[in-house]
Amino acid sequence: MLNEFKLKQEICEIGHKVYEKGFVAANDGNISYRISENHVLCTPTLVSKGALKPDDICLVDMTGKQLSGKKKRTSEVMLHLEIYKANPKVKAVVHSHPPHATAFSVAGEDIPTCILPEVEVFLGPIPTAVYETPGAQAFAQTILPFVNTAKIVVLKNHGTVSWGETLQQAYWWTEILDAYCRILLIAKQVGRVERISPPKVEELLDLKERFGITDDPRRLHNADLCVNVDFGRGYAEPSATLMKKPEGPMRPPEPISAPAASDEAIERVVQEITDRIMSVLG
Ligand SMILES: [Zn+2]
């Protein structure tokens, strides 16, 4: 039998982690766990994840109706419920705003793949859901196309939502993704981003299947092996303009100078200043 209090404690522990990691600010983010066919534990609204206590956790049914808990349930539980309904294997959902992963969606960049082996094996391609106003039913539905083929989705201009069979797992996907995005952004600042070659990516996918992870959409739907291959390409390479040879023989640049003022103009200015000084002196 499930120990409800222990699960509430675990939700609080994950809440403290997302807050300490900087994945949420103030009262942002929400966490839930499906304890039965029709019951879900979830975090309350307007409580910092860094200060969550087991007593704060709410119980809702699969329509979102609050059944118990002193505090009001998060409005974003509707998003969590859509995931549970669409994929019955999912037991835990974590929604937060991890800065590095969120920055990609703000910049309109898909999360590139074929770069780090662990990310290929644990996460695979990471989709970005279209933007919708948070809290509404339409927002919850934006992630439905990915619930059975991904473990984490980037919510356009908003954050991420990850899911798994345990709270720890759902949290890990967020942590792995944000650490990956941080590496990508640093690598892009250092220079260009190099990729693992397609045959080596295939080897990783074989390895993944040997681990028993058989849901990689690249194998299921024969999709593109690598996503956003343009990310970081040629960042350190000279641009076309810089590579262009100067036309004709090299000449030293012309010295930059202000247009010469005429003697008459200078005389006028000197006279004006002299007049002002004389008027001040009386
Ligand atoms: Zn949010």
PDB file of N, CA, C and O and ligand atoms in Angstrom, residues 29-30 76 95-97 134 139 155 158, ligand 1:
ATOM      1  N   GLY A  29       6.397  27.013 -10.338  1.00  0.00           N
ATOM      2  CA  GLY A  29       6.561  25.560 -10.460  1.00  0.00           C
ATOM      3  C   GLY A  29       5.516  24.766  -9.699  1.00  0.00           C
ATOM      4  O   GLY A  29       4.822  25.287  -8.820  1.00  0.00           O
ATOM      5  N   ASN A  30       5.369  23.505 -10.075  1.00  0.00           N
ATOM      6  CA  ASN A  30       4.453  22.610  -9.359  1.00  0.00           C
ATOM      7  C   ASN A  30       4.838  21.153  -9.594  1.00  0.00           C
ATOM      8  O   ASN A  30       5.475  20.831 -10.605  1.00  0.00           O
ATOM      9  N   GLU A  76      -2.062  24.906 -12.369  1.00  0.00           N
ATOM     10  CA  GLU A  76      -1.381  24.150 -13.436  1.00  0.00           C
ATOM     11  C   GLU A  76      -1.497  22.629 -13.269  1.00  0.00           C
ATOM     12  O   GLU A  76      -0.924  21.871 -14.054  1.00  0.00           O
ATOM     13  N   HIS A  95       6.899  20.370 -12.939  1.00  0.00           N
ATOM     14  CA  HIS A  95       6.917  21.535 -13.841  1.00  0.00           C
ATOM     15  C   HIS A  95       7.724  22.650 -13.193  1.00  0.00           C
ATOM     16  O   HIS A  95       7.476  22.998 -12.033  1.00  0.00           O
ATOM     17  N   SER A  96       8.708  23.167 -13.928  1.00  0.00           N
ATOM     18  CA  SER A  96       9.507  24.273 -13.386  1.00  0.00           C
ATOM     19  C   SER A  96       9.970  25.171 -14.534  1.00  0.00           C
ATOM     20  O   SER A  96       9.589  24.972 -15.687  1.00  0.00           O
ATOM     21  N   HIS A  97      10.779  26.164 -14.201  1.00  0.00           N
ATOM     22  CA  HIS A  97      11.256  27.138 -15.190  1.00  0.00           C
ATOM     23  C   HIS A  97      12.785  27.130 -15.216  1.00  0.00           C
ATOM     24  O   HIS A  97      13.412  28.158 -14.915  1.00  0.00           O
ATOM     25  N   PRO A 134      -0.602  29.967 -19.664  1.00  0.00           N
ATOM     26  CA  PRO A 134      -0.543  28.952 -18.611  1.00  0.00           C
ATOM     27  C   PRO A 134      -1.858  28.859 -17.823  1.00  0.00           C
ATOM     28  O   PRO A 134      -2.530  29.855 -17.615  1.00  0.00           O
ATOM     29  N   PHE A 139      -3.603  25.182 -22.828  1.00  0.00           N
ATOM     30  CA  PHE A 139      -2.196  25.090 -22.438  1.00  0.00           C
ATOM     31  C   PHE A 139      -1.850  23.627 -22.129  1.00  0.00           C
ATOM     32  O   PHE A 139      -0.848  23.095 -22.616  1.00  0.00           O
ATOM     33  N   LEU A 155       8.307  24.076 -22.672  1.00  0.00           N
ATOM     34  CA  LEU A 155       7.101  24.856 -22.949  1.00  0.00           C
ATOM     35  C   LEU A 155       7.556  26.208 -23.478  1.00  0.00           C
ATOM     36  O   LEU A 155       8.261  26.933 -22.785  1.00  0.00           O
ATOM     37  N   HIS A 158       8.233  29.646 -21.552  1.00  0.00           N
ATOM     38  CA  HIS A 158       7.653  29.408 -20.230  1.00  0.00           C
ATOM     39  C   HIS A 158       8.575  28.565 -19.324  1.00  0.00           C
ATOM     40  O   HIS A 158       9.103  29.077 -18.352  1.00  0.00           O
TER      41      HIS A 158
HETATM   42 ZN    ZN B   1       4.978  27.638 -15.017  1.00  0.00          ZN
END
